[in-house]
mmCIF file of C-alpha atoms in Angstrom:
data_model
loop_
_atom_site.group_PDB
_atom_site.id
_atom_site.type_symbol
_atom_site.label_atom_id
_atom_site.label_comp_id
_atom_site.label_asym_id
_atom_site.label_seq_id
_atom_site.Cartn_x
_atom_site.Cartn_y
_atom_site.Cartn_z
ATOM 1 C CA MET V 1284 125.284 109.241 80.130
ATOM 2 C CA GLY V 1285 124.563 110.633 83.598
ATOM 3 C CA PHE V 1286 125.563 114.239 84.938
ATOM 4 C CA LEU V 1287 124.769 115.809 80.687
ATOM 5 C CA GLY V 1288 124.684 119.293 81.287
ATOM 6 C CA ILE V 1289 125.915 122.480 80.227
ATOM 7 C CA ALA V 1290 128.792 123.894 82.759
ATOM 8 C CA LYS V 1291 127.191 127.094 83.536
ATOM 9 C CA ARG V 1292 129.367 128.015 86.057
ATOM 10 C CA HIS V 1293 133.371 127.571 86.916
ATOM 11 C CA CYS V 1294 132.539 129.111 90.333
ATOM 12 C CA GLY V 1295 133.621 132.827 92.063
ATOM 13 C CA ARG V 1296 135.801 133.356 94.450
ATOM 14 C CA ALA V 1297 134.857 131.743 97.520
ATOM 15 C CA SER V 1298 135.710 131.617 100.697
ATOM 16 C CA ALA V 1299 136.479 128.145 101.765
ATOM 17 C CA SER V 1300 134.990 128.101 105.544
ATOM 18 C CA SER V 1301 133.242 125.673 106.877
ATOM 19 C CA ASN V 1302 131.487 124.482 110.407
ATOM 20 C CA ILE V 1303 131.433 120.946 109.669
ATOM 21 C CA ILE V 1304 134.025 119.053 108.484
ATOM 22 C CA GLY V 1305 133.546 115.630 106.762
ATOM 23 C CA GLU V 1306 135.367 112.475 104.940
ATOM 24 C CA VAL V 1307 136.531 112.056 101.049
ATOM 25 C CA LEU V 1308 137.618 108.646 102.125
ATOM 26 C CA SER V 1309 136.805 106.979 104.497
ATOM 27 C CA VAL V 1310 139.963 106.110 105.628
ATOM 28 C CA ASN V 1311 142.415 108.355 106.785
ATOM 29 C CA GLY V 1312 146.016 106.484 105.771
ATOM 30 C CA GLY V 1313 146.016 104.911 109.046
ATOM 31 C CA GLY V 1314 147.221 107.769 111.103
ATOM 32 C CA PRO V 1315 146.443 109.304 114.573
ATOM 33 C CA GLN V 1316 143.526 109.335 115.429
ATOM 34 C CA PHE V 1317 141.067 112.751 115.141
ATOM 35 C CA SER V 1318 137.851 113.637 116.428
ATOM 36 C CA TYR V 1319 135.464 116.214 116.125
ATOM 37 C CA LEU V 1320 135.561 117.995 119.561
ATOM 38 C CA GLY V 1321 138.274 118.316 122.220
ATOM 39 C CA PRO V 1322 142.128 118.021 121.832
ATOM 40 C CA SER V 1323 142.086 115.744 118.432
ATOM 41 C CA GLY V 1324 139.245 118.106 117.071
ATOM 42 C CA PRO V 1325 138.717 119.913 113.291
ATOM 43 C CA GLN V 1326 141.466 123.350 115.070
ATOM 44 C CA LYS V 1327 144.014 120.630 116.110
ATOM 45 C CA TRP V 1328 144.109 118.191 112.831
ATOM 46 C CA GLY V 1329 146.736 120.085 111.696
ATOM 47 C CA ASN V 1330 148.908 119.657 114.939
ATOM 48 C CA LEU V 1331 148.289 115.410 115.291
ATOM 49 C CA SER V 1332 150.676 114.830 112.594
ATOM 50 C CA PRO V 1333 152.824 116.391 110.505
ATOM 51 C CA THR V 1334 150.977 114.691 107.498
ATOM 52 C CA TYR V 1335 147.910 116.051 108.562
ATOM 53 C CA SER V 1336 149.688 119.548 108.301
ATOM 54 C CA ALA V 1337 147.862 120.317 105.707
ATOM 55 C CA CYS V 1338 144.539 120.962 107.305
ATOM 56 C CA SER V 1339 145.812 123.905 108.892
ATOM 57 C CA ASN V 1340 148.288 125.432 106.535
ATOM 58 C CA GLY V 1341 146.710 123.937 102.560
ATOM 59 C CA ARG V 1342 145.717 126.214 100.634
ATOM 60 C CA PHE V 1343 143.099 124.841 98.799
ATOM 61 C CA GLN V 1344 140.752 123.352 101.255
ATOM 62 C CA SER V 1345 137.631 122.124 101.445
ATOM 63 C CA PRO V 1346 134.354 122.393 102.198
ATOM 64 C CA VAL V 1347 133.228 126.235 100.449
ATOM 65 C CA ASN V 1348 130.583 127.953 100.365
ATOM 66 C CA ILE V 1349 129.860 128.829 96.804
ATOM 67 C CA VAL V 1350 128.796 132.222 95.838
ATOM 68 C CA ARG V 1351 126.955 132.223 93.014
ATOM 69 C CA SER V 1352 127.046 135.509 92.570
ATOM 70 C CA LYS V 1353 131.302 135.801 92.550
ATOM 71 C CA CYS V 1354 131.052 132.182 90.117
ATOM 72 C CA VAL V 1355 133.062 132.719 86.920
ATOM 73 C CA SER V 1356 131.611 131.474 84.037
ATOM 74 C CA GLY V 1357 132.621 127.766 82.771
ATOM 75 C CA ARG V 1358 131.513 128.279 79.164
ATOM 76 C CA HIS V 1359 135.229 126.467 78.382
ATOM 77 C CA LEU V 1360 133.768 123.658 80.935
ATOM 78 C CA LYS V 1361 132.178 120.478 79.118
ATOM 79 C CA PRO V 1362 129.201 118.908 80.988
ATOM 80 C CA LEU V 1363 130.196 116.106 83.432
ATOM 81 C CA ASP V 1364 130.941 112.751 80.985
ATOM 82 C CA VAL V 1365 129.553 109.838 83.316
ATOM 83 C CA GLU V 1366 128.853 106.407 82.793
ATOM 84 C CA TYR V 1367 127.499 104.295 85.563
ATOM 85 C CA SER V 1368 125.587 101.704 84.010
ATOM 86 C CA LEU V 1369 127.218 98.546 85.851
ATOM 87 C CA ALA V 1370 126.948 96.144 88.281
ATOM 88 C CA ALA V 1371 128.892 94.829 90.834
ATOM 89 C CA ASN V 1372 128.517 93.508 94.572
ATOM 90 C CA ALA V 1373 128.168 96.357 97.328
ATOM 91 C CA THR V 1374 128.531 97.034 100.886
ATOM 92 C CA LEU V 1375 127.032 99.032 102.975
ATOM 93 C CA VAL V 1376 130.071 100.587 105.856
ATOM 94 C CA ASP V 1377 129.111 102.683 108.857
ATOM 95 C CA ASN V 1378 132.472 104.981 108.892
ATOM 96 C CA LEU V 1379 131.453 106.395 112.373
ATOM 97 C CA PHE V 1380 130.858 110.108 110.589
ATOM 98 C CA ASN V 1381 129.353 108.787 107.385
ATOM 99 C CA VAL V 1382 127.597 105.329 105.916
ATOM 100 C CA ALA V 1383 129.436 104.855 102.827
ATOM 101 C CA MET V 1384 128.630 102.280 99.795
ATOM 102 C CA LYS V 1385 131.448 100.546 98.474
ATOM 103 C CA PHE V 1386 132.082 98.526 95.266
ATOM 104 C CA ASP V 1387 134.007 95.452 94.282
ATOM 105 C CA GLY V 1388 134.871 95.638 90.884
ATOM 106 C CA ASN V 1389 134.401 98.566 88.093
ATOM 107 C CA VAL V 1390 130.552 100.191 88.490
ATOM 108 C CA GLY V 1391 131.110 103.224 86.073
ATOM 109 C CA VAL V 1392 133.746 105.783 85.422
ATOM 110 C CA LEU V 1393 133.922 109.726 85.116
ATOM 111 C CA ARG V 1394 135.605 111.226 82.354
ATOM 112 C CA LEU V 1395 137.604 114.375 83.133
ATOM 113 C CA ASN V 1396 140.061 116.179 81.783
ATOM 114 C CA ASP V 1397 141.158 113.425 79.397
ATOM 115 C CA LYS V 1398 140.849 111.203 82.421
ATOM 116 C CA ASN V 1399 139.344 108.111 83.439
ATOM 117 C CA PHE V 1400 138.061 107.848 87.181
ATOM 118 C CA SER V 1401 136.282 105.173 88.024
ATOM 119 C CA PHE V 1402 133.200 105.536 90.588
ATOM 120 C CA ILE V 1403 134.787 103.606 93.736
ATOM 121 C CA GLN V 1404 132.173 104.621 96.619
ATOM 122 C CA MET V 1405 129.213 106.785 97.577
ATOM 123 C CA HIS V 1406 128.754 108.147 101.031
ATOM 124 C CA TRP V 1407 126.523 110.567 103.007
ATOM 125 C CA HIS V 1408 126.550 113.524 105.020
ATOM 126 C CA SER V 1409 123.824 115.218 107.237
ATOM 127 C CA PRO V 1410 123.877 118.119 107.289
ATOM 128 C CA SER V 1411 125.927 119.100 104.013
ATOM 129 C CA GLU V 1412 129.650 119.893 103.789
ATOM 130 C CA HIS V 1413 129.062 122.472 101.130
ATOM 131 C CA GLN V 1414 126.768 125.522 101.454
ATOM 132 C CA LEU V 1415 125.244 127.895 98.640
ATOM 133 C CA ASP V 1416 125.192 131.522 99.490
ATOM 134 C CA GLY V 1417 125.453 130.742 102.698
ATOM 135 C CA VAL V 1418 122.896 128.064 103.270
ATOM 136 C CA ARG V 1419 123.821 124.726 104.810
ATOM 137 C CA TYR V 1420 121.273 121.412 103.510
ATOM 138 C CA ASP V 1421 119.827 118.740 104.611
ATOM 139 C CA ALA V 1422 122.341 116.058 103.727
ATOM 140 C CA GLU V 1423 124.669 115.583 100.607
ATOM 141 C CA LEU V 1424 125.362 112.815 98.730
ATOM 142 C CA HIS V 1425 129.731 112.464 97.767
ATOM 143 C CA LEU V 1426 130.351 110.428 94.582
ATOM 144 C CA VAL V 1427 134.055 109.398 94.842
ATOM 145 C CA HIS V 1428 135.974 108.551 91.806
ATOM 146 C CA LYS V 1429 139.774 107.891 91.604
ATOM 147 C CA ALA V 1430 142.352 108.062 88.926
ATOM 148 C CA ASP V 1431 144.632 105.327 87.984
ATOM 149 C CA ASP V 1432 147.588 107.699 89.026
ATOM 150 C CA GLY V 1433 145.901 108.043 92.494
ATOM 151 C CA GLY V 1434 143.811 111.465 91.504
ATOM 152 C CA ILE V 1435 140.526 112.149 93.194
ATOM 153 C CA ALA V 1436 137.079 113.811 91.794
ATOM 154 C CA VAL V 1437 133.854 114.077 93.859
ATOM 155 C CA ILE V 1438 130.941 114.906 92.555
ATOM 156 C CA ALA V 1439 128.118 116.212 95.423
ATOM 157 C CA VAL V 1440 124.895 116.494 95.436
ATOM 158 C CA LEU V 1441 123.225 118.655 98.037
ATOM 159 C CA TYR V 1442 119.699 117.806 99.872
ATOM 160 C CA ARG V 1443 116.590 119.533 101.031
ATOM 161 C CA TYR V 1444 113.871 117.825 103.245
ATOM 162 C CA GLY V 1445 111.247 116.531 100.837
ATOM 163 C CA HIS V 1446 110.300 113.413 98.942
ATOM 164 C CA PRO V 1447 111.643 109.855 99.761
ATOM 165 C CA ASP V 1448 114.704 109.394 98.610
ATOM 166 C CA PRO V 1449 114.549 106.152 95.916
ATOM 167 C CA LEU V 1450 117.746 104.904 96.183
ATOM 168 C CA LEU V 1451 117.260 105.120 100.556
ATOM 169 C CA THR V 1452 113.727 103.639 100.088
ATOM 170 C CA LYS V 1453 115.188 100.802 97.990
ATOM 171 C CA ILE V 1454 118.149 99.893 100.392
ATOM 172 C CA GLN V 1455 115.779 101.169 103.871
ATOM 173 C CA SER V 1456 115.818 97.587 104.975
ATOM 174 C CA LYS V 1457 119.940 96.914 104.740
ATOM 175 C CA LEU V 1458 120.018 100.589 106.284
ATOM 176 C CA ALA V 1459 118.170 99.068 109.401
ATOM 177 C CA GLN V 1460 120.283 96.088 109.053
ATOM 178 C CA LEU V 1461 123.374 97.769 109.712
ATOM 179 C CA MET V 1462 121.655 100.236 112.536
ATOM 180 C CA LYS V 1463 121.609 97.048 114.661
ATOM 181 C CA VAL V 1464 125.199 95.682 113.799
ATOM 182 C CA VAL V 1465 126.526 99.149 114.570
ATOM 183 C CA HIS V 1466 124.420 98.659 117.773
ATOM 184 C CA HIS V 1467 126.033 95.400 118.866
ATOM 185 C CA SER V 1468 129.582 95.752 117.365
ATOM 186 C CA SER V 1469 133.120 96.269 119.519
ATOM 187 C CA SER V 1470 134.942 99.668 118.561
ATOM 188 C CA HIS V 1471 137.445 97.491 116.871
ATOM 189 C CA GLU V 1472 135.489 96.219 114.145
ATOM 190 C CA GLN V 1473 134.322 98.296 111.163
ATOM 191 C CA PRO V 1474 130.269 97.658 111.077
ATOM 192 C CA GLN V 1475 128.816 96.358 107.262
ATOM 193 C CA VAL V 1476 126.443 94.822 105.777
ATOM 194 C CA PRO V 1477 126.262 93.066 102.641
ATOM 195 C CA LEU V 1478 123.998 94.777 99.627
ATOM 196 C CA GLY V 1479 124.725 91.518 97.285
ATOM 197 C CA THR V 1480 124.589 92.887 93.198
ATOM 198 C CA PHE V 1481 123.839 96.630 93.037
ATOM 199 C CA THR V 1482 123.391 98.646 89.237
ATOM 200 C CA THR V 1483 124.958 102.211 89.656
ATOM 201 C CA LYS V 1484 122.714 103.162 86.822
ATOM 202 C CA GLN V 1485 119.786 104.070 89.213
ATOM 203 C CA ILE V 1486 122.033 106.725 90.782
ATOM 204 C CA ARG V 1487 122.730 109.211 87.848
ATOM 205 C CA LYS V 1488 121.099 112.593 88.312
ATOM 206 C CA HIS V 1489 120.885 114.882 85.428
ATOM 207 C CA THR V 1490 121.597 118.516 85.759
ATOM 208 C CA ARG V 1491 122.085 121.500 83.816
ATOM 209 C CA LYS V 1492 124.791 123.023 85.846
ATOM 210 C CA TYR V 1493 127.239 122.225 88.346
ATOM 211 C CA TYR V 1494 130.178 123.929 90.206
ATOM 212 C CA ARG V 1495 134.031 123.226 90.166
ATOM 213 C CA TYR V 1496 136.625 124.298 91.962
ATOM 214 C CA VAL V 1497 140.037 122.444 92.940
ATOM 215 C CA GLY V 1498 139.968 121.123 96.923
ATOM 216 C CA SER V 1499 141.251 119.003 99.555
ATOM 217 C CA PHE V 1500 139.621 115.902 101.601
ATOM 218 C CA SER V 1501 137.528 116.936 104.078
ATOM 219 C CA THR V 1502 138.593 114.805 106.952
ATOM 220 C CA PRO V 1503 143.018 114.209 107.896
ATOM 221 C CA PRO V 1504 145.694 113.856 106.018
ATOM 222 C CA CYS V 1505 143.478 117.016 103.908
ATOM 223 C CA THR V 1506 145.254 116.105 100.793
ATOM 224 C CA GLU V 1507 145.109 118.609 98.389
ATOM 225 C CA GLY V 1508 144.530 118.391 94.295
ATOM 226 C CA VAL V 1509 140.501 116.624 94.841
ATOM 227 C CA ILE V 1510 138.246 117.754 91.756
ATOM 228 C CA TRP V 1511 134.968 118.683 93.173
ATOM 229 C CA ASN V 1512 132.046 118.973 90.948
ATOM 230 C CA ILE V 1513 128.709 120.238 93.198
ATOM 231 C CA LEU V 1514 125.830 119.850 91.299
ATOM 232 C CA GLY V 1515 123.702 123.039 90.994
ATOM 233 C CA LYS V 1516 120.135 121.202 91.308
ATOM 234 C CA VAL V 1517 119.188 120.717 95.034
ATOM 235 C CA ARG V 1518 117.320 117.374 95.442
ATOM 236 C CA LYS V 1519 114.783 116.041 97.778
ATOM 237 C CA VAL V 1520 115.460 113.723 100.971
ATOM 238 C CA ASN V 1521 113.024 111.903 103.533
ATOM 239 C CA PHE V 1522 114.853 109.899 106.081
ATOM 240 C CA THR V 1523 112.238 107.469 107.005
ATOM 241 C CA ARG V 1524 111.966 104.069 109.072
ATOM 242 C CA ALA V 1525 115.472 102.730 108.489
ATOM 243 C CA GLY V 1526 116.444 106.169 106.606
ATOM 244 C CA ARG V 1527 116.025 107.873 110.553
ATOM 245 C CA GLY V 1528 118.779 105.245 112.041
ATOM 246 C CA PHE V 1529 120.849 105.941 109.366
ATOM 247 C CA LYS V 1530 120.710 110.175 109.564
ATOM 248 C CA GLY V 1531 121.305 109.399 113.298
ATOM 249 C CA THR V 1532 124.531 107.886 112.360
ATOM 250 C CA ILE V 1533 125.730 110.192 109.988
ATOM 251 C CA ASP V 1534 124.988 113.402 112.264
ATOM 252 C CA LEU V 1535 127.303 111.514 114.787
ATOM 253 C CA GLY V 1536 129.821 114.040 115.527
ATOM 254 C CA MET V 1537 128.886 116.735 113.266
ATOM 255 C CA GLN V 1538 126.165 117.763 115.061
ATOM 256 C CA GLU V 1539 128.240 118.011 118.050
ATOM 257 C CA GLN V 1540 130.680 120.124 115.789
ATOM 258 C CA LEU V 1541 127.873 123.048 115.441
ATOM 259 C CA LYS V 1542 126.304 122.943 119.069
ATOM 260 C CA THR V 1543 130.216 124.083 120.034
ATOM 261 C CA GLY V 1544 130.493 126.465 117.615
ATOM 262 C CA SER V 1545 133.993 125.233 117.131
ATOM 263 C CA THR V 1546 134.997 126.572 113.501
ATOM 264 C CA ILE V 1547 138.055 125.866 110.704
ATOM 265 C CA GLU V 1548 138.347 129.503 108.554
ATOM 266 C CA ARG V 1549 139.983 128.969 105.497
ATOM 267 C CA GLU V 1550 140.021 131.992 103.629
ATOM 268 C CA LYS V 1551 142.013 131.613 100.850
ATOM 269 C CA ASN V 1552 140.109 132.538 98.000
ATOM 270 C CA ARG V 1553 140.219 130.408 94.555
ATOM 271 C CA ASP V 1554 138.196 130.373 91.644
ATOM 272 C CA VAL V 1555 135.162 128.195 91.806
#
């Protein structure tokens, strides 16, 4: 079992506002093109298509700033029941605004609310999307799970700069290869590099608490109903060698969003 902890927080009344919006999933269902700047930037997402209306009008949008002093005790919550122990072929994919690892086949499961959510992919963001007490961290890892009925549950891990991350160190040669593919690919290609067999057991993260709330995809169509689980322990990562190129890729657009100061204010409150 991974993430074997006591769910000490269910969360409080947290304002759902953020300067940076990233991807929960790497695709938007073939909808209109969106970006992080200009007429197709975050403040305009809801106007790009009727199917994107939740981006502007949604009541339970993501990401959020988790205010720990306002969190509601989650004594009724069970520890996260995660089993990551299987191996399958994996592929590194550059999604323009993040770098993802996708799996072919069953590699793990998250059991939540008497339902199984299959582990389908993970991706990194830098800087983080979610905040703790108004602090945005250096990176955020999303572990994305999908149920048979289409429901989505995400486990998010926040990072600050520090020691090298064992996972990034292990795949740094493949990250370097992906950066080369990105550099030479056309705008019509999705850069990707096969990783071969990958065992998900190595990404298990143990924690004693987590924060849960119901939110949304953080890019169009901003579909709501996503179950977010933010691990309470902030971990360390060091982007070295190939990792620097990797970080540069996932910074694209997000850093520009910070520079322009444009924001999406999502003031609808909810229990976290």
